[in-house]
Amino acid sequence: MPRTSALECPGCPPLRALTTDVLGLVKVVEAHGKTGIPKVVETWGQPNASSCVLAASYSDHKTDPLLAVARKNGLVECLNPINGEALGITKIDQPLSLDGFLNDDHVVGLHLFKTKGIDVPSRSVSLLTCLEKGNAFLRSIPVSDAPENSTTASHITWNVCSSGKIICSSVDKSENYALFGGKGIELNMWDLGKCSKIWSAKSPPSNRLGIFSPTWFTAATFLSEDDHRKVVAGTINHQVRLYDTSAQRRPVISVDFRESPIKAVCEDLDGYTVYVGNGSGDLASFDMRTGKLMGCFIGKCSGSIRSIARHPEFPVIASCGLDSYLRVWDAKTRQLLSAVFLKQHLTNVVIDSHFSDEGSNGNTCDQQADLQVKANEGGEGPELLRSASDSSSSGHAESLAATLAEHRQHLVSIQGLVDQLKEVIPAMQMSISDLTEEVNNISSTMVDGFSVQSSTTVQCQSAGRQSGLKSIDLDPNSIARFGLCPVSITVENRH
Amino acid sequence: MGGGGGKRKKAEGSDVDEQETRDKKKTKKGTMLPSMIKNKEKRSVPPEKKVTRTIENTREVDETVCRPDDEELFAGNDADEFNEVLKQEVTPKILITTNRFNSTRGPAFIQELLSVIPNAHYHKRGTYELKKIVEYAKNKDFTSVVVVHSNRREPDALLIINLPDGPTAHFKLSKLVLRKDIKNHGNPTDHKPELVLNNFTTRLGHRVGRMIQSLFPQDPNFRGRRVVTFHNQRDFIFFRHHRYIFEAKEKKDDSKDKAAKSKNITQEKVIVRLQECGPRFTLKLRNLQHGTFDSKGGEYEWVHKPEMDTSRRRFFL
């Protein structure tokens, strides 16, 4: 009998991803619910071959997130990733060649600065762009609701290489260092503050047969967030190489991966795992401490992988490429969680981490996000959330959402308790001892499993108590407080 | 099997027989079945023919199947590499070459391929690298390069490279029958052929179909009555080359009516006859590469992998 039902995928956690494709469209894919099936929710832009997106960069902030895309016609656009509005446009000047014709020179690298360059008053963003022929630009463009083609914006230009073709570039987490490499260009690292080259790689010696493979880097990334000295690169000779800039110029580790050129490399949060995608659609994870292949991601992926993105909280990665599918994988078990068909050859994928499942419920989503922000800011964030954020950085963050939901449940139950307390006000006034008993009963029945220690000496002063309780309603701080410590409701009587 | 059935019939025999006789009586008394009317012309509308369930029409549901209301598909078509040729802005010009060692059936096949594809030019391979040939063909304004690969003097693969910037399709070629081996074959004229592409349904199939389409001129000479067919069935692409002819034939006269007979003399039935011209072969897509031929650094749009064969009812074209 024919199989009538499709093979089921486990579904992925709540997730929002943006993809760009060769027709210049930006598609938003969202997954809702606990085991959501991702769907295309929005498509921005007009299909046009000349506006093919070559590179994209995403600044993943809670407020004012921004997506920058570099198109084939030389325009770099800043989009609002929430609603797709264009916020700023700039044209990359393609240098004229000697005979006066435009060079066939495309943007290959684009980076949107997240930590610096966003000055609130002037509302401008800094961009690093890099062209195929080796011209790198560092410029800031104004961002406004009415974008105009700003060519007057200040920029710093330098030349990364004199010959060859740049294919890959990357900027580290602290955004002080940039990495370039390509066909005939050894991997080199630049200090963006001084615009000077600080390190360049050296090609490995020819092998024992005397065969020397020419330099051709196709993908590169920084290995860990806090260390700019470790760099992972992929070559066309299907090698994955680890460079340590503080140790030597030749690769520390070099491992082969199958037989197609490495097309995408993406680092994990843990600082040693990298995800590697190649030209025939194989995706694998490597432990770069030992250079060991951890395992392959198997899921009928038939086309070259162009881009991989790691979710900052969940252990989830997204990959896309020429087979026009966006695939979401579990980073730990290497299982395919789900795949979405997006109809065009995809070039880039970015993940919006500040998306929560109950986006449609509005308020709760914001609360949750606020809590996260508080937790991330460190300082006085609630303990439990802080630990949650810690665990997220170590890759166990799937519990975060669950914890928050739990907290909200507790809040509801507490509120129920409070309501019941309100009901018994007259009785309280009649007999304090009766009330004490009753409250003990309620607390034991309503919030079991949660350490609510309602003090037995509940006395009442209705006005003061109510005002105190109202502030509980929707204030995220107090929610946090409730979630954090063993909640002790102490309704005091102040005569 | 048969014995078992017989036994069961014996056991339940009496009951079933009674039931049947009752049914027969009912039908005799009541409605007449259409099959019981002897005069065939008086029969009412025959019952609908059941569609046989084949592997082909019970294929697994595929979300990549193209729909005619998909605007993005057309936008994608307008932007793809074949658009120039298919919009007749450029006339297709094909370079046919072989692998390095080529003999017996290989040259014969190429001879026939040259007669099938208009504006095709054969160049000897020599010892040139394929990348050099692609470069040469680009400079000479060819729109496609076809490489016939043979192994042990038998053509076994076909590589189609679209110029100037890809894609490259690699097909397995099998079941090649040359013209002289086809009985009652015709000899094709040099008119531009009509092209029939059947069953290219998915996005990948669409792309392959457009690629094949871009090998042929888009303005067929219908007077030549030549048809080239690429028929996809279960991911195998069958190639056939025919010539057709319309023949006027007198209609058979069944009715005894004299008035009708007199009418029929003037009426003529037109039937169409096909004559196969050859060659005849089958293609199967192995991979589709992005860009022109690059075996080392190329990236693939589609590669067949063993893990994709989860079911015999899963097809990709």
Coordinates of N, CA and C in Angstrom, one line a residue, chain A residues 1-4 21 23 25 27 43 47 49 236-237 259-261 263 279-282 298-304 306 322-323 325 339 341-345, chain B residues 53 58-65 70-73 75-76 78-79 203 207 290 294-305 307-308 310-311 313-314:
Chain A
M1 N 0.9 -1.2 0.0 CA 0.0 0.0 0.0 C 0.9 1.2 0.0
P2 N 0.5 2.2 -0.7 CA 1.2 3.5 -0.7 C 1.1 4.1 0.7
R3 N 2.2 4.8 1.1 CA 2.2 5.5 2.3 C 1.4 6.8 2.1
T4 N 0.4 7.0 2.8 CA -0.4 8.2 2.6 C -0.1 9.3 3.5
D21 N 17.0 35.0 -0.4 CA 17.3 34.1 -1.5 C 17.8 34.8 -2.7
L23 N 16.3 35.6 -5.4 CA 15.4 36.6 -6.0 C 15.3 37.9 -5.2
L25 N 14.2 38.1 -2.2 CA 13.1 38.0 -1.2 C 13.7 37.7 0.2
K27 N 12.3 36.0 3.6 CA 11.1 35.3 4.1 C 11.3 35.1 5.5
T43 N 6.6 37.4 3.5 CA 7.6 37.5 2.4 C 7.8 39.0 2.1
P47 N 10.3 39.9 -6.3 CA 11.3 39.0 -7.0 C 12.0 39.6 -8.2
A49 N 16.0 39.2 -10.2 CA 17.2 38.6 -10.2 C 18.4 39.5 -9.8
I236 N 38.4 24.6 -0.2 CA 37.8 24.0 -1.4 C 38.3 22.5 -1.5
N237 N 39.4 22.2 -0.8 CA 39.9 20.9 -0.8 C 39.3 20.1 0.3
E259 N 34.0 14.9 0.3 CA 34.7 15.2 -1.0 C 34.2 16.4 -1.7
S260 N 33.4 17.2 -1.0 CA 33.0 18.5 -1.7 C 33.6 19.7 -0.9
P261 N 33.6 20.8 -1.6 CA 34.2 22.0 -0.9 C 33.3 22.4 0.3
K263 N 31.3 24.7 2.4 CA 30.7 26.0 2.0 C 30.2 26.8 3.1
G279 N 29.4 21.3 -0.2 CA 28.8 21.6 -1.5 C 27.8 20.6 -2.0
S280 N 27.8 19.4 -1.4 CA 26.8 18.4 -1.8 C 25.8 18.1 -0.7
G281 N 25.7 19.0 0.2 CA 24.6 18.9 1.1 C 24.8 18.1 2.4
D282 N 26.1 17.9 2.7 CA 26.4 17.2 4.0 C 26.6 18.2 5.1
I298 N 21.7 13.9 9.3 CA 21.2 13.1 8.1 C 19.7 13.5 7.9
G299 N 19.4 14.0 6.8 CA 18.0 14.3 6.6 C 17.7 14.7 5.1
K300 N 18.1 13.9 4.2 CA 17.7 14.0 2.8 C 18.0 15.4 2.3
C301 N 19.1 16.0 2.8 CA 19.5 17.3 2.3 C 20.2 17.1 1.0
S302 N 19.7 17.6 -0.1 CA 20.2 17.3 -1.4 C 21.0 18.4 -2.1
G303 N 21.0 19.6 -1.6 CA 21.7 20.7 -2.3 C 22.7 21.3 -1.4
S304 N 23.6 22.0 -2.0 CA 24.7 22.7 -1.3 C 24.2 23.5 -0.2
R306 N 24.5 26.7 2.1 CA 25.1 28.0 1.9 C 25.2 28.7 3.3
L322 N 21.0 25.5 -1.6 CA 20.5 25.4 -2.9 C 19.3 24.5 -3.1
D323 N 19.0 23.6 -2.1 CA 17.9 22.8 -2.3 C 16.6 23.4 -1.9
Y325 N 15.4 24.3 0.8 CA 14.7 24.0 2.1 C 15.4 24.7 3.2
A339 N 11.6 20.7 8.3 CA 12.1 21.3 7.0 C 11.0 22.1 6.4
F341 N 9.9 24.2 2.8 CA 10.3 24.4 1.4 C 10.0 25.9 1.1
L342 N 11.0 26.6 0.7 CA 10.9 28.0 0.4 C 11.1 28.4 -1.0
K343 N 11.0 27.5 -1.9 CA 10.9 27.7 -3.4 C 12.0 28.3 -4.1
Q344 N 12.9 29.0 -3.5 CA 14.0 29.6 -4.2 C 15.3 29.1 -3.6
H345 N 16.4 29.3 -4.4 CA 17.7 29.0 -3.8 C 18.0 30.0 -2.7
Chain B
R53 N -4.4 1.7 -10.2 CA -3.4 2.3 -9.2 C -2.0 1.9 -9.6
T58 N 0.4 6.9 -7.4 CA 0.3 6.9 -6.0 C 1.6 7.4 -5.4
R59 N 2.3 8.2 -6.1 CA 3.6 8.7 -5.6 C 3.4 9.5 -4.3
E60 N 4.4 9.5 -3.5 CA 4.3 10.2 -2.2 C 4.1 11.7 -2.4
V61 N 3.4 12.3 -1.5 CA 3.0 13.7 -1.6 C 4.3 14.5 -1.5
D62 N 4.5 15.4 -2.5 CA 5.7 16.2 -2.5 C 5.3 17.7 -2.5
E63 N 5.8 18.4 -1.6 CA 5.5 19.8 -1.5 C 6.1 20.6 -2.5
T64 N 7.1 20.1 -3.2 CA 7.8 20.9 -4.2 C 7.2 20.8 -5.6
V65 N 6.1 20.1 -5.7 CA 5.4 20.0 -7.0 C 4.9 21.4 -7.3
D70 N 1.3 29.6 -8.7 CA 2.4 30.0 -7.9 C 3.2 31.1 -8.6
E71 N 3.0 32.3 -8.1 CA 3.6 33.5 -8.7 C 5.1 33.4 -8.6
E72 N 5.6 32.9 -7.5 CA 7.0 32.9 -7.3 C 7.7 32.0 -8.3
L73 N 7.0 31.0 -8.7 CA 7.6 30.1 -9.7 C 7.8 30.8 -11.0
A75 N 8.1 34.1 -11.4 CA 9.2 35.1 -11.1 C 10.5 34.4 -11.2
G76 N 10.6 33.2 -10.6 CA 11.9 32.4 -10.6 C 12.2 32.0 -12.0
D78 N 11.5 33.7 -14.7 CA 11.9 34.8 -15.5 C 13.4 35.2 -15.1
A79 N 13.8 34.7 -13.9 CA 15.1 35.1 -13.5 C 16.2 34.0 -13.8
R203 N 9.8 21.2 -8.7 CA 10.7 22.3 -9.0 C 11.9 21.8 -9.7
R207 N 13.0 22.5 -13.6 CA 14.3 23.1 -14.0 C 15.0 22.2 -15.1
H290 N 25.3 23.5 -9.7 CA 25.2 24.9 -9.9 C 26.4 25.4 -10.6
D294 N 32.3 21.7 -12.9 CA 33.5 21.9 -12.0 C 33.4 20.7 -11.0
S295 N 34.2 19.7 -11.3 CA 34.1 18.5 -10.5 C 34.7 18.7 -9.1
K296 N 35.6 19.6 -9.0 CA 36.3 19.7 -7.7 C 35.6 20.7 -6.8
G297 N 35.4 21.9 -7.3 CA 34.9 23.0 -6.4 C 33.4 23.3 -6.6
G298 N 32.7 22.5 -7.4 CA 31.3 22.8 -7.7 C 30.4 22.5 -6.6
E299 N 29.3 23.2 -6.5 CA 28.3 22.9 -5.5 C 27.1 22.4 -6.2
Y300 N 26.4 21.5 -5.6 CA 25.3 20.9 -6.3 C 24.0 21.5 -5.8
E301 N 23.1 21.6 -6.8 CA 21.7 22.0 -6.5 C 20.9 20.7 -6.1
W302 N 21.3 19.6 -6.7 CA 20.6 18.4 -6.3 C 21.6 17.2 -6.5
V303 N 21.7 16.4 -5.6 CA 22.5 15.2 -5.7 C 21.7 14.1 -5.2
H304 N 21.7 12.9 -5.8 CA 21.0 11.8 -5.3 C 21.8 11.2 -4.2
K305 N 21.2 10.9 -3.1 CA 21.9 10.3 -2.0 C 21.1 9.0 -1.6
E307 N 20.3 8.0 1.2 CA 19.3 8.2 2.3 C 18.0 8.8 1.9
M308 N 18.0 9.3 0.6 CA 16.7 9.8 0.1 C 15.8 8.8 -0.4
T310 N 13.7 6.5 0.6 CA 13.0 6.0 1.7 C 11.8 5.1 1.2
S311 N 11.4 5.3 0.0 CA 10.2 4.6 -0.5 C 10.3 4.5 -2.0
R313 N 8.0 4.9 -3.8 CA 7.0 5.8 -4.4 C 7.4 7.3 -4.3
R314 N 8.7 7.5 -4.0 CA 9.2 8.8 -3.9 C 10.0 9.2 -5.1

